[in-house]
XYZ file of C-alpha atoms in Angstrom:
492
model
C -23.629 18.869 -3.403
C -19.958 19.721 -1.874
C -19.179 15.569 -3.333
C -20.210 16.430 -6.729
C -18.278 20.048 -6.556
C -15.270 17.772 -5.343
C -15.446 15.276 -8.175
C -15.551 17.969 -11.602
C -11.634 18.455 -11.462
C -11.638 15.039 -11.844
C -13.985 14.587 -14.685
C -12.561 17.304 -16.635
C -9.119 15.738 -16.924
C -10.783 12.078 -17.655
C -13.505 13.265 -19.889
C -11.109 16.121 -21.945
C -8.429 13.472 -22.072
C -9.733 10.198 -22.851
C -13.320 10.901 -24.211
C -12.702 14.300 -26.147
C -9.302 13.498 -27.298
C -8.470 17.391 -26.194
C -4.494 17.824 -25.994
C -3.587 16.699 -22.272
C -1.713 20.601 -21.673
C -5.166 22.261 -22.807
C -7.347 19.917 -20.496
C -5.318 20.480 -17.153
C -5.185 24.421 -17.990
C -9.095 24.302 -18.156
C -8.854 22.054 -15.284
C -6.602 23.540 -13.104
C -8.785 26.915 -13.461
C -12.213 24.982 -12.505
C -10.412 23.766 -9.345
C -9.130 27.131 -8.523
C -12.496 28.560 -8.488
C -14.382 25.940 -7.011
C -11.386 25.721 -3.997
C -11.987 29.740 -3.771
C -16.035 29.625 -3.665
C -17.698 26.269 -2.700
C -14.531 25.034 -0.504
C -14.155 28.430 1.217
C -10.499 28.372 0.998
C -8.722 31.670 0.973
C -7.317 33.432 -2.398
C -3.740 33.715 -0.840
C -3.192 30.225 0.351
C -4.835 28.778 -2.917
C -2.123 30.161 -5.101
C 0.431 29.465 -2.718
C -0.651 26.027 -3.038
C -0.790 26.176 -7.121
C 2.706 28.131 -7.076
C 3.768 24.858 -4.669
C 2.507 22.399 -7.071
C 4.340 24.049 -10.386
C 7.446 23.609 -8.379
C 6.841 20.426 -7.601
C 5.775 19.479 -11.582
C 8.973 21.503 -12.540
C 11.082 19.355 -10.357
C 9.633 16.434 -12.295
C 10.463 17.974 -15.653
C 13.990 18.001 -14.408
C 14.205 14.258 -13.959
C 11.931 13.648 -17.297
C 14.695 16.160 -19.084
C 17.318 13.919 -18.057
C 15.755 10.631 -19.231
C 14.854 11.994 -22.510
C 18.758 13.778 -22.648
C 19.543 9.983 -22.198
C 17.562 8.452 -25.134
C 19.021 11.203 -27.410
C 22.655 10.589 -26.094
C 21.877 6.471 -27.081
C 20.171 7.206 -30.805
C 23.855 9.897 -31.283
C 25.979 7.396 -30.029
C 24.467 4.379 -31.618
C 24.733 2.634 -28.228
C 21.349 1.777 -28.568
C 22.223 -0.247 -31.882
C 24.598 -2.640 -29.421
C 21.728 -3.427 -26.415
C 19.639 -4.275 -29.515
C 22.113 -6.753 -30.366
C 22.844 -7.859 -26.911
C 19.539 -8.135 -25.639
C 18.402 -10.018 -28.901
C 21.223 -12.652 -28.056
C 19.832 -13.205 -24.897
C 16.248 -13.884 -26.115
C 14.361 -12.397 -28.894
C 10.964 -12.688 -27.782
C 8.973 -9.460 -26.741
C 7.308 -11.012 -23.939
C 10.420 -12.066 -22.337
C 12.104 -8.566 -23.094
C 9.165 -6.365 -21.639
C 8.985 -8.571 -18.305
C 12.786 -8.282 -17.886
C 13.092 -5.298 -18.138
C 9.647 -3.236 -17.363
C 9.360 -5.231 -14.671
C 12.003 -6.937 -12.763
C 14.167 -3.975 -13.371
C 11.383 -1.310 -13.477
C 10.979 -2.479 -9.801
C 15.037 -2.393 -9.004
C 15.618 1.618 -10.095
C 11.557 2.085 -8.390
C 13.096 0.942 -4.807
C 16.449 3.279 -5.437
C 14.830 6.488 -6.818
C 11.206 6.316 -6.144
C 8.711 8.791 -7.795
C 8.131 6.502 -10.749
C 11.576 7.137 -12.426
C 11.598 3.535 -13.816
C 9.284 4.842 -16.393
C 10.665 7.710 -17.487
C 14.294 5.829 -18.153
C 12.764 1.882 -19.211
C 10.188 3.259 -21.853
C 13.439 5.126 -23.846
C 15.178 1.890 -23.043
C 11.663 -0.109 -24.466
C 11.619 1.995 -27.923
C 15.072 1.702 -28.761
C 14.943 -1.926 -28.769
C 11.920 -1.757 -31.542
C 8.877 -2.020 -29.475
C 5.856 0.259 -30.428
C 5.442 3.683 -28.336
C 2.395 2.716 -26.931
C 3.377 -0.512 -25.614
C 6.601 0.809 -24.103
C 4.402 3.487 -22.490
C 1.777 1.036 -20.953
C 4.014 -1.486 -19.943
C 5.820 0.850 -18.140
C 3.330 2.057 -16.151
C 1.502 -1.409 -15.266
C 4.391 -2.773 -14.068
C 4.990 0.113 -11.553
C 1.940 -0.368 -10.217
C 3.590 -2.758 -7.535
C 6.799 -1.009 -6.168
C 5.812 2.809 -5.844
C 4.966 1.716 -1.687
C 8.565 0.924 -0.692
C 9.983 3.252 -3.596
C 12.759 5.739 -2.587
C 14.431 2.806 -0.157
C 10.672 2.741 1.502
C 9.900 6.059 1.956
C 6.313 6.350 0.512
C 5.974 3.779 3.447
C 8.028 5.115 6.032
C 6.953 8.986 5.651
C 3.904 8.555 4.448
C 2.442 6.799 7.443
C 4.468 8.877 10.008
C 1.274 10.444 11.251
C 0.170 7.288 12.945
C 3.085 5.456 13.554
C 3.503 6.836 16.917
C 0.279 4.305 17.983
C 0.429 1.988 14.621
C 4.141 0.262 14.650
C 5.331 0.693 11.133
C 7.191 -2.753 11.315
C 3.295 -4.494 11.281
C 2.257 -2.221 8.014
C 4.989 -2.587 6.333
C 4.936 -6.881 7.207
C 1.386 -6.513 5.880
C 1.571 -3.997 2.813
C 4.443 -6.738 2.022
C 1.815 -9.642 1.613
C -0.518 -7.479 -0.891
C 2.823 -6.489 -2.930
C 3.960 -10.372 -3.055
C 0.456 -11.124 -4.644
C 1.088 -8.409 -7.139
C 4.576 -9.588 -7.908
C 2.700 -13.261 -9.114
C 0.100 -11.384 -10.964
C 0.959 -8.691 -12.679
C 3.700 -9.896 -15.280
C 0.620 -12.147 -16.209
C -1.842 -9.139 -16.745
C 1.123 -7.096 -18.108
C 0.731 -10.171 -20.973
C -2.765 -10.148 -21.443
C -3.322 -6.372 -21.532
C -0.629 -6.068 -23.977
C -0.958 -9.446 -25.948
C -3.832 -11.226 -25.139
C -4.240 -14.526 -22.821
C -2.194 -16.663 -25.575
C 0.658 -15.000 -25.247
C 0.741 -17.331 -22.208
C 1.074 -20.171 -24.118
C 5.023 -21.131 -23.719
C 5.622 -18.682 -20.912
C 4.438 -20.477 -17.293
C 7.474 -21.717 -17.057
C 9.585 -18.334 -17.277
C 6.533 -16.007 -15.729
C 6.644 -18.476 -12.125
C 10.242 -18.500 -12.100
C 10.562 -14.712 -12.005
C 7.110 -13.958 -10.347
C 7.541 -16.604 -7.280
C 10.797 -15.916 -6.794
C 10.303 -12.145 -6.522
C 6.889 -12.764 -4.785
C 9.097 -14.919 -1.977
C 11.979 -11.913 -1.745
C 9.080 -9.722 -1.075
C 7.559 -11.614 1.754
C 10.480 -11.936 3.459
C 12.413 -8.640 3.544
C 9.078 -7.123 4.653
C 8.758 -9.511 7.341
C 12.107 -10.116 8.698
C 14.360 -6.665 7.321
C 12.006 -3.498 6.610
C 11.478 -1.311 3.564
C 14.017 0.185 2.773
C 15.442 -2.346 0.435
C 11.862 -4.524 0.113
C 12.099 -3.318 -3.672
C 15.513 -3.381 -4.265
C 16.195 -6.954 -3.558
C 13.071 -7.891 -5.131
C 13.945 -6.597 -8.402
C 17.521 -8.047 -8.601
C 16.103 -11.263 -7.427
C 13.586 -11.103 -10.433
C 16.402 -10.166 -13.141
C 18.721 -13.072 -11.502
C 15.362 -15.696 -11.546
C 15.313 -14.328 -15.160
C 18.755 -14.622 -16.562
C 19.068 -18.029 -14.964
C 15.822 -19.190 -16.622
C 16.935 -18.233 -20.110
C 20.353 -19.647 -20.231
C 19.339 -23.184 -18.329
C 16.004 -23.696 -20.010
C 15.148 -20.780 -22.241
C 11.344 -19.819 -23.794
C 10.266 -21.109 -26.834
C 10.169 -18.683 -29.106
C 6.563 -18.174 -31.212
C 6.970 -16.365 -34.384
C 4.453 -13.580 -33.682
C 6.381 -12.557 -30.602
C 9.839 -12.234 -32.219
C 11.727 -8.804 -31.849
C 12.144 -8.325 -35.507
C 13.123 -4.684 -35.542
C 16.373 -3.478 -37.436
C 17.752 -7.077 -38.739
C 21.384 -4.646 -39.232
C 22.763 -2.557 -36.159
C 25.667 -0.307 -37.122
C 27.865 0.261 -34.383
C 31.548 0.322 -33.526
C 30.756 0.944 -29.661
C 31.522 -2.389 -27.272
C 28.777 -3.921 -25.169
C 30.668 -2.229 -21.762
C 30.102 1.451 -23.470
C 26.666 0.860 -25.031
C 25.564 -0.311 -21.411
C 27.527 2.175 -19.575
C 24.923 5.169 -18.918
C 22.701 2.050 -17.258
C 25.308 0.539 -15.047
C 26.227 3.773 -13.616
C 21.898 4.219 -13.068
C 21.713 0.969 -11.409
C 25.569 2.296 -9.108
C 24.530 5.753 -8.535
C 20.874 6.118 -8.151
C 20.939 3.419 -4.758
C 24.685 4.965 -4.090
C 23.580 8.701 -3.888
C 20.200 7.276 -2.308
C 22.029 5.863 0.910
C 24.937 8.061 1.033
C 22.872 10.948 2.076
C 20.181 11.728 4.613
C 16.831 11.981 3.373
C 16.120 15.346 4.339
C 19.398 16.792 1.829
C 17.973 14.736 -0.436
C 14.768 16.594 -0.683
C 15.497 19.802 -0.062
C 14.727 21.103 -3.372
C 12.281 18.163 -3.843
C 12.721 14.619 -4.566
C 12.843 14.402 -8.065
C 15.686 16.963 -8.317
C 18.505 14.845 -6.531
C 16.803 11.682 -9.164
C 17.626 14.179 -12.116
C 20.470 15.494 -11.344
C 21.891 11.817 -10.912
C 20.459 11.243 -14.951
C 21.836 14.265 -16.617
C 25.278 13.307 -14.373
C 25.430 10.213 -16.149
C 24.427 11.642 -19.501
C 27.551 13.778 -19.130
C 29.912 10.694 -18.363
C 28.621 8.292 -20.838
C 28.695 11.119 -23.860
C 32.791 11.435 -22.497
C 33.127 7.664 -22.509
C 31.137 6.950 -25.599
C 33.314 9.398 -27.423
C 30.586 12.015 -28.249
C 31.310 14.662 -25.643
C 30.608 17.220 -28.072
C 26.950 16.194 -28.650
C 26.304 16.604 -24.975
C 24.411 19.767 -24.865
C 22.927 18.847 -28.098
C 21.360 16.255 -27.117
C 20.236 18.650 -23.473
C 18.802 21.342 -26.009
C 16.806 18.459 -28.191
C 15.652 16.977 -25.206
C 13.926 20.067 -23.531
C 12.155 21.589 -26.883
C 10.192 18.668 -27.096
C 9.184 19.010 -23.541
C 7.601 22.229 -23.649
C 3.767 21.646 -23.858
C 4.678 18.279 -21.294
C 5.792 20.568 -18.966
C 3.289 22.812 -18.913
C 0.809 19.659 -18.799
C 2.841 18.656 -15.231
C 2.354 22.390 -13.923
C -0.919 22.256 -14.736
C -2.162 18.942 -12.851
C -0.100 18.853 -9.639
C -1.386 22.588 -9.142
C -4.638 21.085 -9.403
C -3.924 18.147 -7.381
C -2.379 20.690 -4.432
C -5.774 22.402 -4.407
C -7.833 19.368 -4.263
C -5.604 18.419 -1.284
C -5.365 21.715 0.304
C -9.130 22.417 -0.041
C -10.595 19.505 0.903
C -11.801 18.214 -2.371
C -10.124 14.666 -1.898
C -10.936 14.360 2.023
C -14.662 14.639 0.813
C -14.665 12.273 -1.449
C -12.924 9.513 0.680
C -15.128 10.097 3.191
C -17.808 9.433 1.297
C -16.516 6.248 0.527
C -15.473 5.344 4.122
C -18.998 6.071 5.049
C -21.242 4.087 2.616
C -18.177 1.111 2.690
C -19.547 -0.447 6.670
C -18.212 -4.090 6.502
C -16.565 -3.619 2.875
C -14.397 -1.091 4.192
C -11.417 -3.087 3.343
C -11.913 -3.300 -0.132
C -12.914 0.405 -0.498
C -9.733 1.206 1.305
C -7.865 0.223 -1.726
C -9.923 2.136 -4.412
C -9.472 5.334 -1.750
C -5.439 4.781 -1.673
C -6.070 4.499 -5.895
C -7.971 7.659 -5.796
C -5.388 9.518 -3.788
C -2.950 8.566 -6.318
C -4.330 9.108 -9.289
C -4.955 12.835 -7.950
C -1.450 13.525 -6.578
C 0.892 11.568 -8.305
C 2.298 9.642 -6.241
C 1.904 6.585 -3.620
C 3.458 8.907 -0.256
C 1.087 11.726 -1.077
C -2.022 9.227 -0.824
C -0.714 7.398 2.235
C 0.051 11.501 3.972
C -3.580 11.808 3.031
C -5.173 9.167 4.378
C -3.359 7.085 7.282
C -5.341 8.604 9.612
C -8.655 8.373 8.174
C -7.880 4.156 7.622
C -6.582 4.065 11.238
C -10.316 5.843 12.402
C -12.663 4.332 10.242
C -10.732 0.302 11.295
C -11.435 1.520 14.846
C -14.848 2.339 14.465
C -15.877 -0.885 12.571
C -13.978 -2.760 14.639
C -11.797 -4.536 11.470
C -7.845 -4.880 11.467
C -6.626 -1.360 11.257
C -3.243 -2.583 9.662
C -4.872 -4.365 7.056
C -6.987 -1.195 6.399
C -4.003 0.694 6.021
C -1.996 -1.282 3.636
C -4.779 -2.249 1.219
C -4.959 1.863 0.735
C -1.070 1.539 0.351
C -0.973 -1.213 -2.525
C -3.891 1.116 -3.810
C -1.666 3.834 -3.824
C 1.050 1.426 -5.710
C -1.694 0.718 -8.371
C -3.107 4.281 -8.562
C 0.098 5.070 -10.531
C -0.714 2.931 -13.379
C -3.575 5.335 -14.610
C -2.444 8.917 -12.753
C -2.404 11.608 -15.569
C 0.931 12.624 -14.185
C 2.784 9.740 -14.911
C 1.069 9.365 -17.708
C 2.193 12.659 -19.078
C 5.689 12.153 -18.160
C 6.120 8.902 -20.046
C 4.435 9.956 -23.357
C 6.572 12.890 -22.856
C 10.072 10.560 -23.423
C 8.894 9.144 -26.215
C 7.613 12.188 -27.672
C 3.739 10.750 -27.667
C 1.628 13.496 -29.016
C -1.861 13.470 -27.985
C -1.848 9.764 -27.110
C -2.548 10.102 -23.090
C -6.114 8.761 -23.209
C -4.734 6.021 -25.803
C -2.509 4.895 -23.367
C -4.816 5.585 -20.080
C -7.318 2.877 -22.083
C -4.401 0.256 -22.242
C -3.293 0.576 -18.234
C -6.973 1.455 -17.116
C -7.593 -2.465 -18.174
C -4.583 -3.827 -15.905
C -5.734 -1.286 -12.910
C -9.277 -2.725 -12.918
C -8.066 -6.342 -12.648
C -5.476 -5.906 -10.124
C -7.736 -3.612 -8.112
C -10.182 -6.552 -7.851
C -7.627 -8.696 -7.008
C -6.736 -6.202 -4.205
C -9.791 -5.828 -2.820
C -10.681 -9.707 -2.789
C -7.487 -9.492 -0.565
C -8.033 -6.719 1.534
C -11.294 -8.767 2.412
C -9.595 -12.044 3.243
C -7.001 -10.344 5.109
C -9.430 -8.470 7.362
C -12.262 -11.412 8.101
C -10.561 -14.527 7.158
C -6.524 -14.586 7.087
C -5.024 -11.936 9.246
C -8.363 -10.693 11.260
C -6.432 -10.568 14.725
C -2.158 -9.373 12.793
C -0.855 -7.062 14.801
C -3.576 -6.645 17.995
């Protein structure tokens, strides 16, 4: 009975939000509510600690909000300035075909700005970036989100990794998980710019892109291999990501993708603007300086001390301020602040909502009972269900660190107790975690929220539920090699 108790949050947000079409703020305020009760009564938590937990969790969604503010400041500082108008122009020199475009740049640098800032900023600033070049909302949004569902384990210069697994490291050296979290990652670098296609476009959008897709995808599957194996992860995303947009720009100007008519970026055919290429690009070149400067120049814990995704937004709105100065539009600044936050009101209140109700879950028990369900009826599958419990963790918290907190311990115990590699246990629930952000309503929230996506979260779960299922079967096949056929004895 307690497993089915521990399960209704859960099936109120998916049900409310993708079946019933309900408005995503409505749904987590119904949600939230159910959880408190249920935490209060069939948990047998305490009153007090409950809503400290859901006061924790608004702060947490409110630091969010902060970042999401900034990127959607950002968008509105691009549409005043018309430097959106020049990338268009740029961009389309470079190549005009879509599927080119949306690997670029939701991917190879979606996983760049993932391994400086972490906590799934590449999102909230790319899917702006994705819209202003002409691409539909809902594409933007969903190709946003599949392709960070390989980076969020080393995001933050590793620290999903590196925290996250600090409970265990004392016995479980974190040089061997991260080496072997690195060889699930490397598979998802070769495979998901190809579901990212077929989700979006179907399988013949292939057709004229194997050449461009192995380039980028083996060269960033290679960087990934080796700086897990040989450096760490701190920069396992980071040098990853600028390999990919190098393998990229290289491929275009020496061989280039032939371009298919029904994948031409068509949109505005005139771009009026009088800003250069340097100041149209500006707010994005001091992201890709500032976000890994600020990230390295200060200790972790300063960082965080009034949560992660504060020091993340405060770098955005920063650079909103500069590039309004440089673009010459300084006096639009807190006009395009004020637009920005009134269209984030019922988002906002969507965030509060669901990481209060993720913070119960956690601090009742909820989500221990229902992985421990599934660590007890996996026996030799274990492996594979490892993944889908690192999934589950974060599609419930929101984030890759807050699954691995959760259950490093339980991997490491169950591994023992079937006798399987506990290091392969333990990064198959990490790359689960990675993938988990695809489909978590957080995320999702957050990136309909920047491109002002009404309503649409269960539109745009449907898209990235398709590319979670297919690379969580890909997972699991490798969690399963790795652990009986591959890598049965890594690490012992």
């Amino acid at each position: 009975m307690s497993l089915i108790l521990a399960i209704i949050p859960i099936l109120i947000v998916l049900t409310g939000i993708v079946i019933l079409k309900k408005p995503a703020w409505a749904v987590a305020l119904i949600g939230v509510g159910v959880t408190f009760v249920l935490a209060v009564t069939a948990f047998s938590g305490e009153t007090s600690a409950m809503l400290t937990t859901t006061k924790s969790g608004v702060v947490s969604a409110l630091q969010v909000a902060f970042l999401v503010w900034g990127a959607f400041a950002l968008l509105e500082l691009m549409q005043v300035s018309t430097g959106m108008n020049r990338i268009k122009t740029t961009v389309s020199s470079l190549t005009k075909d879509r599927r080119v475009q949306i690997v670029l740049i939701a991917f190879c640098l979606g996983v760049f700005i993932e391994g400086a800032t972490g906590n799934g900023a590449p999102a909230a600033i790319f899917a702006p970036f994705l819209l202003g070049l002409g691409f539909e909302p809902l594409v933007a949004a969903a190709a946003c989100l599949i392709c960070n569902g390989v980076p969020p384990c080393f995001g933050g210069a590793g620290v999903p990794t590196i925290a996250g697994m600090s409970a265990i490291t004392d016995t479980v050296p974190l040089s061997s998980i991260v080496a072997m979290t690195g060889r699930f990652l490397a598979v998802g670098c070769l495979v998901v710019p190809v579901v990212l296609l077929i989700v979006l476009y179907g399988a013949r959008s292939l057709k004229g892109m194997w050449g461009y897709l192995l380039s980028v995808s083996v060269c960033m599957s290679a960087a990934m291999l080796l700086v897990t194996n040989f450096i760490g992860a701190e920069l396992a995303d980071l040098i990853s990501g600028v390999t990919g947009v190098a393998a990229s720009v290289a491929y275009l100007k020496l061989r280039g993708v032939k371009q298919r008519a029904e994948y031409v970026n068509g949109s505005d055919a005139t771009f009026d603007t009088n800003l250069s290429n340097f100041k149209a690009f500006l707010p994005y070149i001091l992201l890709l300086i500032l976000l890994p400067a600020v990230r390295f120049s200060f200790p972790l814990s300063a960082l965080t001390r009034y949560g992660y995704a504060t020091w993340i937004g405060a770098v955005i709105h920063l650079v909103v301020f500069i590039s309004s100065c440089a673009m010459g539009c300084a006096d639009k600044f807190f006009l395009c602040e004020k637009n920005a936050i009134l269209k984030l009101v019922k988002p906002i209140i969507t965030l509060c909502a669901l990481y209060a109700l993720a913070n119960l879950m956690n601090s009742s028990g909820m989500i221990s009972r229902i992985a421990r369900f599934l660590a007890d009826a996996a026996g030799s599958f274990y492996p594979a269900v490892s993944v889908i419990i690192g999934a589950i963790g974060a599609f419930i918290t929101g984030s890759c660190l807050g699954s691995n907190k959760l259950f490093c311990m339980l991997h490491v115990e169950a591994a023992s107790t079937l006798g399987i590699n506990k290091f392969v246990a333990v990064a198959a629930s990490s790359a689960g975690g990675s993938l988990g952000n695809m489909i978590c309503p957080n995320n999702i929230i957050a990136v309909n929220a920047t491109l002002e996506l009404k309503n649409a979260e269960g539109a745009v779960f449907k898209r990235t539920i398709k590319a979670f299922v297919i690379m969580t079967a890909v997972y699991c096949i490798l969690a399963m090699l790795y652990a009986y056929v591959f890598f049965p004895e890594f690490g012992m």
